[in-house]
Coordinates of C-alpha atoms and ligand atoms in Angstrom, one line a residue:
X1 CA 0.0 0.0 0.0
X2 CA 1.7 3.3 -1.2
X3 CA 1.5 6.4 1.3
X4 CA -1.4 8.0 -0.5
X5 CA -3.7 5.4 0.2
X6 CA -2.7 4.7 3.8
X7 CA -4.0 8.2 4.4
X8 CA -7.1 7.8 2.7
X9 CA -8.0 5.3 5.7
X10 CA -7.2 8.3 7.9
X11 CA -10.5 9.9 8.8
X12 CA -8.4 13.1 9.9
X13 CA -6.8 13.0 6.3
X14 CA -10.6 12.6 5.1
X15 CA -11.2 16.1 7.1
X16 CA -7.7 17.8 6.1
X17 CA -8.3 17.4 2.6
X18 CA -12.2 18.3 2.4
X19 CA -12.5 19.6 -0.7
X20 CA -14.2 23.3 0.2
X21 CA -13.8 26.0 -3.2
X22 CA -14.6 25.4 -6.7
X23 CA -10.8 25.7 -7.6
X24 CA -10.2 22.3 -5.4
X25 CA -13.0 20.5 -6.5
X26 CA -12.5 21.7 -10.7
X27 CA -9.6 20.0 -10.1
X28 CA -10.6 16.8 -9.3
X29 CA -14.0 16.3 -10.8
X30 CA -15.5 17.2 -13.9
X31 CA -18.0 20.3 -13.5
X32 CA -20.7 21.6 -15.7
X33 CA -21.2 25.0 -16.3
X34 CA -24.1 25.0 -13.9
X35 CA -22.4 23.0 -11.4
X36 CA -19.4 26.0 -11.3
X37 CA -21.9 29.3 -11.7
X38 CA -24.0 27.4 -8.3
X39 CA -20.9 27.2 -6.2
X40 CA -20.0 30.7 -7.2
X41 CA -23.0 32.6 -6.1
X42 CA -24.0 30.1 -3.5
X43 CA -20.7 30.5 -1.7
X44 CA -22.2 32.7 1.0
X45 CA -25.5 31.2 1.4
X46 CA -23.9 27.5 2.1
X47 CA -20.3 26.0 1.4
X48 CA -19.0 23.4 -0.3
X49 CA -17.3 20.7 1.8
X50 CA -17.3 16.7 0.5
X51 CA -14.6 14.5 1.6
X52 CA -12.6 12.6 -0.6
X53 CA -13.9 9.8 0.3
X54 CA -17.4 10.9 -0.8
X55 CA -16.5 12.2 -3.9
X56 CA -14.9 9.0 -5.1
X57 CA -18.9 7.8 -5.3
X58 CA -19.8 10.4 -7.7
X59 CA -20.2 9.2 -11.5
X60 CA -18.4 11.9 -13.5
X61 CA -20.1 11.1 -16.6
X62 CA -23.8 11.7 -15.0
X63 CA -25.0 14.8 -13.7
X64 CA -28.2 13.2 -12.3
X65 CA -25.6 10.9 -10.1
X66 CA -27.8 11.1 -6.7
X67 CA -24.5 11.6 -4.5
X68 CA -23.3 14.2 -6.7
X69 CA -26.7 16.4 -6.5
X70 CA -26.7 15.8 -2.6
X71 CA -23.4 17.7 -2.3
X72 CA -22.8 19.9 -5.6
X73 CA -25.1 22.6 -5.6
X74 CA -26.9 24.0 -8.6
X75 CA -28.9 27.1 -9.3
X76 CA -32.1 26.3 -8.4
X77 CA -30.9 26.5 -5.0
X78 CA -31.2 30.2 -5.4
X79 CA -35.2 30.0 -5.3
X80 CA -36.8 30.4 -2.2
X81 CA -40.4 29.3 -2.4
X82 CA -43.1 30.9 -0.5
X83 CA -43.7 28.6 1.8
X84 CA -39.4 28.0 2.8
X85 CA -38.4 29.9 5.9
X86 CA -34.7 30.5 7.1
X87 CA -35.4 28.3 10.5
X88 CA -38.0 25.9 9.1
X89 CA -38.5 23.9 12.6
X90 CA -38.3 27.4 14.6
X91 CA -35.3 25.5 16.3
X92 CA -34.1 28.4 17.4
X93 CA -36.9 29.8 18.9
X94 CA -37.6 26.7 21.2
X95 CA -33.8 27.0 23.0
X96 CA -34.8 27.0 26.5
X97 CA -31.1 27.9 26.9
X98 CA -28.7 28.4 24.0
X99 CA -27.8 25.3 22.2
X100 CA -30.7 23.1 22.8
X101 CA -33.7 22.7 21.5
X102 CA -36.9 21.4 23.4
X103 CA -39.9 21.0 21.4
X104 CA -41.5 18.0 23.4
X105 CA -42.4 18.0 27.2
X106 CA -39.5 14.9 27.6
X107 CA -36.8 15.7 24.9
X108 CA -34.3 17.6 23.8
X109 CA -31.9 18.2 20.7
X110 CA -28.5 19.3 21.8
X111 CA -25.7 20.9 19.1
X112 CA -22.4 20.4 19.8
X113 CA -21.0 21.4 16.8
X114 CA -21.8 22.7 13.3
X115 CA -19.0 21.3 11.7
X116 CA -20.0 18.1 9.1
X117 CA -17.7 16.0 6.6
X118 CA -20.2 16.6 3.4
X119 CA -22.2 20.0 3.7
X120 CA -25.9 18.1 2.1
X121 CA -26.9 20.1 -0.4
X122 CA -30.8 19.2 1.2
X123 CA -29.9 20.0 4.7
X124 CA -32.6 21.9 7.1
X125 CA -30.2 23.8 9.0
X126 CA -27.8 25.4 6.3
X127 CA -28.6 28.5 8.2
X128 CA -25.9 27.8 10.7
X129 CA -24.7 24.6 9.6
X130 CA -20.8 25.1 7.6
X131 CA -20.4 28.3 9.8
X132 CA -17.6 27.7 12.3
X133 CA -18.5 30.8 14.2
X134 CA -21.9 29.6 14.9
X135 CA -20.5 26.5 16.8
X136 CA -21.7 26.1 20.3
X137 CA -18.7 27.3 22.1
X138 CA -17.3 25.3 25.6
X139 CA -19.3 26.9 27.9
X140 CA -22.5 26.6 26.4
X141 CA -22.3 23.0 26.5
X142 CA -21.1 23.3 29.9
X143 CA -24.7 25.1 30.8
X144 CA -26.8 23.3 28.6
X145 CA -24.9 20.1 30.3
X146 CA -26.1 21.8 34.0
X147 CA -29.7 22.8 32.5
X148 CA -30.5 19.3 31.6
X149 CA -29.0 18.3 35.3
X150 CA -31.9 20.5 36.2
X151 CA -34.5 19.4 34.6
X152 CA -34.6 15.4 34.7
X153 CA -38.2 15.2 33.2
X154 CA -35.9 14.8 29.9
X155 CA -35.2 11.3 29.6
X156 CA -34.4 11.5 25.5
X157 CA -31.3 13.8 24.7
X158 CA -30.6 14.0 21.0
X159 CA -26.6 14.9 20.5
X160 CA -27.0 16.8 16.8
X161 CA -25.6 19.3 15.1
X162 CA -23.8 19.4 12.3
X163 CA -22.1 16.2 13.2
X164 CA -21.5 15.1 16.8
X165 CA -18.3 12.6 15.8
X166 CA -16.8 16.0 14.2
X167 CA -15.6 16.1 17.7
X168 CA -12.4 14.4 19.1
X169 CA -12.6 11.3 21.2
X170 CA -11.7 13.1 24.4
X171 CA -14.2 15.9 24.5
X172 CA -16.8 13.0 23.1
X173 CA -16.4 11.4 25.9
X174 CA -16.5 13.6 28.8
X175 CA -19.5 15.0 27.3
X176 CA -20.9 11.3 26.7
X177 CA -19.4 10.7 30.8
X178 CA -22.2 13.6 31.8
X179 CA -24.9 13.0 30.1
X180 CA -25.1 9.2 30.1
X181 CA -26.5 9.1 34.3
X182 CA -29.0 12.2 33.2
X183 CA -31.2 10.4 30.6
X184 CA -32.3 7.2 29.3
X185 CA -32.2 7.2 25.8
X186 CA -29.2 8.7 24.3
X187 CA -29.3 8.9 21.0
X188 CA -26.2 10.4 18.5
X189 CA -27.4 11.5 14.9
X190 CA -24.3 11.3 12.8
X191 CA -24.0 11.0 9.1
X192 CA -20.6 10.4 9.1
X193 CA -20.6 6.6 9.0
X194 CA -22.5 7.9 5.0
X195 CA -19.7 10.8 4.4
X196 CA -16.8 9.9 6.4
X197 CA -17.1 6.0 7.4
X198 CA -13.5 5.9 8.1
X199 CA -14.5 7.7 11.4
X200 CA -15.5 5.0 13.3
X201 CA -12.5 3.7 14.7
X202 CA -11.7 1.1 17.1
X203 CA -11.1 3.4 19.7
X204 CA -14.4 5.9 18.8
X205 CA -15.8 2.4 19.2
X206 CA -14.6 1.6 22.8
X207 CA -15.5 4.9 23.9
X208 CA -19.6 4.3 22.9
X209 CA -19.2 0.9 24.2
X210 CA -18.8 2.6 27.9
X211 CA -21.9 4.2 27.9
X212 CA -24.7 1.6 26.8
X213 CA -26.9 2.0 25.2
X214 CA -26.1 4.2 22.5
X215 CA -29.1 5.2 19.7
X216 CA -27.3 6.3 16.9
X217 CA -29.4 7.6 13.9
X218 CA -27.5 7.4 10.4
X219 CA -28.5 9.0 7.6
X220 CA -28.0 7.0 4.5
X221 CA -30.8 7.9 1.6
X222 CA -29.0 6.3 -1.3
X223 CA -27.4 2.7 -2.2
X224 CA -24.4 4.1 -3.7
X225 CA -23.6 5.4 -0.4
X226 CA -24.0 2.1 0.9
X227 CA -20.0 0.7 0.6
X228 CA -18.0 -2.1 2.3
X229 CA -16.5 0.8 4.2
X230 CA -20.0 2.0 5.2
X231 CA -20.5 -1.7 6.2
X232 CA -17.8 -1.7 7.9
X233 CA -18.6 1.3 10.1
X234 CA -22.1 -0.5 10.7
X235 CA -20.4 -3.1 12.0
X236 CA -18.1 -1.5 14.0
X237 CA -20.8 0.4 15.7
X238 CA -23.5 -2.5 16.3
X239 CA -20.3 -4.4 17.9
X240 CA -20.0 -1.6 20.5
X241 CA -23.8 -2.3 21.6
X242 CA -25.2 0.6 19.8
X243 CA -28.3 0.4 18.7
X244 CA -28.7 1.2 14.6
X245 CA -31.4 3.2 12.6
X246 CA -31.4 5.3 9.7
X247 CA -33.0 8.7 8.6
X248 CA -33.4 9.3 5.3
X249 CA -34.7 12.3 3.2
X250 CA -37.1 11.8 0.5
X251 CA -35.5 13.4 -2.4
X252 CA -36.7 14.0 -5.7
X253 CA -33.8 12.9 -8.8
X254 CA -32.1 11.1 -5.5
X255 CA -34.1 8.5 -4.2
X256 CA -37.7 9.0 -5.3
X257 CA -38.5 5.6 -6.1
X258 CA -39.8 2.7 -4.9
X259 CA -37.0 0.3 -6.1
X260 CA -34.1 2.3 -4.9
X261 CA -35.1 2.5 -1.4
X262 CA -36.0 -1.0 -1.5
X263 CA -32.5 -1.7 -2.2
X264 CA -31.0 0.7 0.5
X265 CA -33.6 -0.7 3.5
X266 CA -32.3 -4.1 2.6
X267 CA -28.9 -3.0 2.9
X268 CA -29.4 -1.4 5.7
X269 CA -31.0 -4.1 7.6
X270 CA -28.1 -6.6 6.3
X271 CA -26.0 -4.3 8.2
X272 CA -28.0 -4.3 11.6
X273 CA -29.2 -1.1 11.0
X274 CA -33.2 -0.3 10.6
X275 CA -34.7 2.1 8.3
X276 CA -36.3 4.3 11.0
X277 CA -38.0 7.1 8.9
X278 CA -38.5 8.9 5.9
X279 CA -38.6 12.5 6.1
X280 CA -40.6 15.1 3.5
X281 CA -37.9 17.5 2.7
X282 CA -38.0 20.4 4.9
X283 CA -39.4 23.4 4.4
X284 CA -35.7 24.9 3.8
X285 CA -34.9 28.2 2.1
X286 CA -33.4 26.8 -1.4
X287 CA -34.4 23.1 -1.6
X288 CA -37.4 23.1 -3.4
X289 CA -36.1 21.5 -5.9
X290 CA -35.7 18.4 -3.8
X291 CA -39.4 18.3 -2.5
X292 CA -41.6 15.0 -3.7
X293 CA -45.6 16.0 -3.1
X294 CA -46.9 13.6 -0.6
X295 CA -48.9 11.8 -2.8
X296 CA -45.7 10.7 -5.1
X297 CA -44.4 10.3 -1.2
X298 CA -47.6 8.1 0.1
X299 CA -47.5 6.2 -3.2
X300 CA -43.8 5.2 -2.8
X301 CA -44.4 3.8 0.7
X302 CA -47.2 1.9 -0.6
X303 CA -45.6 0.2 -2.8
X304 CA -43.0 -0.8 -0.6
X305 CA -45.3 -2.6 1.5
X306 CA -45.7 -5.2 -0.4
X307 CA -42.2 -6.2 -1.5
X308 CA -40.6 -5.8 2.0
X309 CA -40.2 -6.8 5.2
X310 CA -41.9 -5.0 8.1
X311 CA -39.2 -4.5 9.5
X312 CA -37.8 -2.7 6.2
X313 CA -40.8 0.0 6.2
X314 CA -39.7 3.2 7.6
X315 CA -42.2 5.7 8.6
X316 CA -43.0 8.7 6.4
X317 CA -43.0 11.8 8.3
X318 CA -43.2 14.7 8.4
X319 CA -41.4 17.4 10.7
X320 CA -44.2 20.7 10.3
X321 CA -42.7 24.3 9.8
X322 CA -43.1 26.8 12.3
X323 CA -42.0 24.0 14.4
X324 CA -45.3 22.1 15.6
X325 CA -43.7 18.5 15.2
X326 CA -43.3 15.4 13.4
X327 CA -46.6 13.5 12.2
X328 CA -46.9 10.9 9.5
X329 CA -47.9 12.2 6.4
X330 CA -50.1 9.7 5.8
X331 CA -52.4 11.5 8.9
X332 CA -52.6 14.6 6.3
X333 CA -55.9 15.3 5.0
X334 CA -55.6 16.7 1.2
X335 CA -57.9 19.6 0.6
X336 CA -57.5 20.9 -2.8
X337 CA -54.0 21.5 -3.6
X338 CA -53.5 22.0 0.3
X339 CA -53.0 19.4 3.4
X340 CA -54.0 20.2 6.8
X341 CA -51.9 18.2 9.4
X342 CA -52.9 18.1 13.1
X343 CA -49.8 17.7 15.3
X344 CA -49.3 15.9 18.9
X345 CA -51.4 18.8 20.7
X346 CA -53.8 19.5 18.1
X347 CA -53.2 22.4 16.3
X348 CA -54.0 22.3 12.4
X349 CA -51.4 23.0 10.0
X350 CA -51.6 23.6 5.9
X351 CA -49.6 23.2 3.7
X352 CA -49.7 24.0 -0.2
X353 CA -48.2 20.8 -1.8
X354 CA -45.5 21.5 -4.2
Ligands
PLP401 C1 -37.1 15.1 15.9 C2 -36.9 15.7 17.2 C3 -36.9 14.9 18.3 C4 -37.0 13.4 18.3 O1 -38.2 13.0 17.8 P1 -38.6 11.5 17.8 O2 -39.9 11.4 17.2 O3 -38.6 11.0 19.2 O4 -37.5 10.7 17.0 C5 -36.8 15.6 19.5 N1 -36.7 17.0 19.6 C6 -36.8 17.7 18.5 C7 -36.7 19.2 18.6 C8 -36.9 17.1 17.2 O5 -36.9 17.9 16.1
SF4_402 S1 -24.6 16.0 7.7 FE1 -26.6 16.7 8.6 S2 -26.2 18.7 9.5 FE2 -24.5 18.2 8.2 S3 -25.0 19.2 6.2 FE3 -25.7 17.1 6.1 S4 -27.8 17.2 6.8 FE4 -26.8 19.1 7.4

C-alpha cells in the first residue's frame, strides 16, 4: 500500500483534505457549467465541503448521479419558495437555553458542533450549519450540560448538530461521561458513518461501548452510499452495543422511487441497521427543488409494502414548519392542492403541496 492510500483510511486526512472551493473541487472532478456558476453565487449562502472519500462515489459522466446532487449545488438553490423559511422547525426559537432545543415536554436536541464531513446540499439547517463561528462554544455546553441536570423530566437527549463525531474522542467522551446518568435514551445522529465511514474507529468504538446504550441515527438515503467501508462502520458500531437506525430524506432525482429504497432498506437491515424514517424534505430556504408532493411520497411507501419486510418499512414523516412536530404524512388530509396536518397537541397546520 503506497502512502497515499494509507492516508485515505485516515479519517483526519478525510477532514484535512475536504474539498471546500470550486478551484479544489475543478480540479478533481468534472463540472458543468451549472455546477461551477452554483458554487459561485452560492458560496455565502452554504459551502461546499465533500470528503474525498465521498466524492470518489460520484459518477463523473452523470449529472443526475444522486451523491453528486446531494453535495454539488446548482442554481435552483437560489429559489426560495413561499412557503421555505430560514429556521423551518423554529429551532431556534424553542432554546430554553442556547444550544438546545426542546420542542416536546420529555426531549431535547443538543448541538455540539456545526462542523460536518459533506455539507448536504438538502440539509434543514444550512442556516448555521458550515459556519464555524456559529458552533456552540465550551461553555455553552457546559450550561446546557447543567440545565439538563436540572430538569430530569428529559429522559431523551438527541446529540446533533452538524455532526457530533466532528468532535475528538476526548471531548466525546467527557461529554458522553455527563450526560449518560441524566437520561435514558441517548441517542447520536451522525452521518458520518454515510460521508466519512473511516471515522469510526476502534477506539471511537470503545468509547460508545462505555456508555450503553447508545441510539445512533444514520442518515444513509441512497445505495451508492452504501459501501463495504459503510458496512464496515455499521459493523463497528453494532459491535460496540449501539443500537442502529437510519434517517433518510425523501428526495426528488435522488431517491424517489420505490426500487431504490427498497434496495438501500435491505442493505441497511443486512447491516444491523433499521430504516427508521423517511422525512418530506424540509421546508428549507433553497431546496425546493428536492421536494416529492406527498402523494408521489404516500405512493412510494405503498408500494413498498408489499415487496418488503416489516421491519424494512420506515415511517414517512413529516417534521411541520413553524416547528409544531413530526406527524406521518399519511395522517394529512388533502384539501385541494392543500394538506392540513394536526400535530401531537392538536393544532392544524396547511400546507400548499408543491
Ligand atoms: C425530531 C426531534 C426529536 C425526536 O423525535 P422522535 O420522534 O422522538 O424521534 C426531539 N426533539 C426535536 C426538537 C426534534 O426535532
Ligand atoms: S450531515 Fe446533517 S447537519 Fe451536516 S450538512 Fe448534512 S444534513 Fe446538514
Amino acid at each position: 500500500m503506497n502512502r497515499i492510500q494509507q492516508n485515505t483510511a485516515d479519517w483526519k486526512w478525510q477532514l484535512r483534505n475536504q474539498i471546500r472551493t470550486l478551484h479544489q473541487l475543478e480540479a478533481l472532478f468534472p463540472l458543468s457549467h451549472e455546477e461551477k456558476q452554483a458554487i459561485i453565487e452560492l458560496d455565502d449562502l452554504f459551502r461546499l465541503g465533500i470528503t474525498p472519500y465521498y466524492l470518489g462515489l460520484m459518477d463523473p459522466s452523470d449529472l443526475d448521479c444522486p451523491i453528486r446532487r446531494q453535495a454539488i449545488p446548482l442554481l435552483a438553490e437560489k429559489f426560495i419558495s413561499p412557503q421555505e423559511i430560514d429556521d423551518p422547525l423554529a429551532e431556534d426559537r424553542d432554546m430554553p437555553i442556547k444550544g438546545l432545543t426542546k420542542r416536546y415536554p420529555n426531549r431535547a436536541l443538543l448541538y455540539l458542533t456545526h462542523t460536518c464531513a459533506v455539507y448536504c446540499r438538502h440539509c434543514t439547517r444550512r442556516r448555521k450549519v458550515g459556519d464555524p463561528g456559529s458552533n456552540n462554544k465550551k461553555d455553552q455546553i457546559t450550561k446546557a450540560v447543567e440545565w439538563l441536570r436540572h430538569n430530569p423530566h428529559i429522559n431523551d437527549v438527541i446529540l446533533s448538530g452538524g455532526d457530533p463525531l466532528s468532535w475528538s474522542d476526548k471531548r466525546l467522551e467527557g461529554l458522553l461521561s455527563q450526560i449518560r446518568p441524566l437520561v435514558t435514551v441517548l441517542r447520536i445522529g451522525t452521518r458520518h458513518p454515510t460521508t466519512l465511514p473511516q471515522r469510526i474507529t476502534p477506539e471511537l468504538s470503545a468509547i460508545l461501548a462505555k456508555y450503553p446504550p447508545i441510539y445512533i441515527m444514520t442518515h444513509f438515503n441512497h445505495p451508492k452510499e452504501c459501501t463495504p467501508e459503510a458496512a464496515k462502520a455499521l459493523q463497528m458500531l453494532a459491535e460496540a452495543g449501539c443500537v442502529l437506525s437510519n434517517q433518510a430524506v425523501l428526495l426528488k432525482g435522488v431517491n424517489d422511487d420505490a426500487k431504490t429504497l427498497h434496495t438501500l432498506h435491505l442493505w441497511l437491515l443486512k447491516n444491523r441497521c433499521r430504516p427508521y424514517r423517511l422525512y418530506h424534505c424540509d421546508y428549507t430556504e433553497g431546496v425546493s427543488h428536492f421536494r416529492v408532493p406527498f402523494h408521489r411520497g404516500i405512493g412510494i411507501i405503498k408500494k413498498l409494502r408489499g415487496h418488503s419486510s416489516g421491519l424494512a418499512l420506515p415511517e414517512y414523516m413529516i417534521d411541520l414548519p413553524g416547528g409544531y412536530g413530526k406527524v406521518r404524512v399519511s395522517e394529512g388530509k388533502k384539501k385541494g392542492n392543500q394538506w392540513e396536518f394536526t400535530n401531537w397537541e392538536g393544532y392544524k397546520i396547511t400546507i400548499v403541496d408543491e
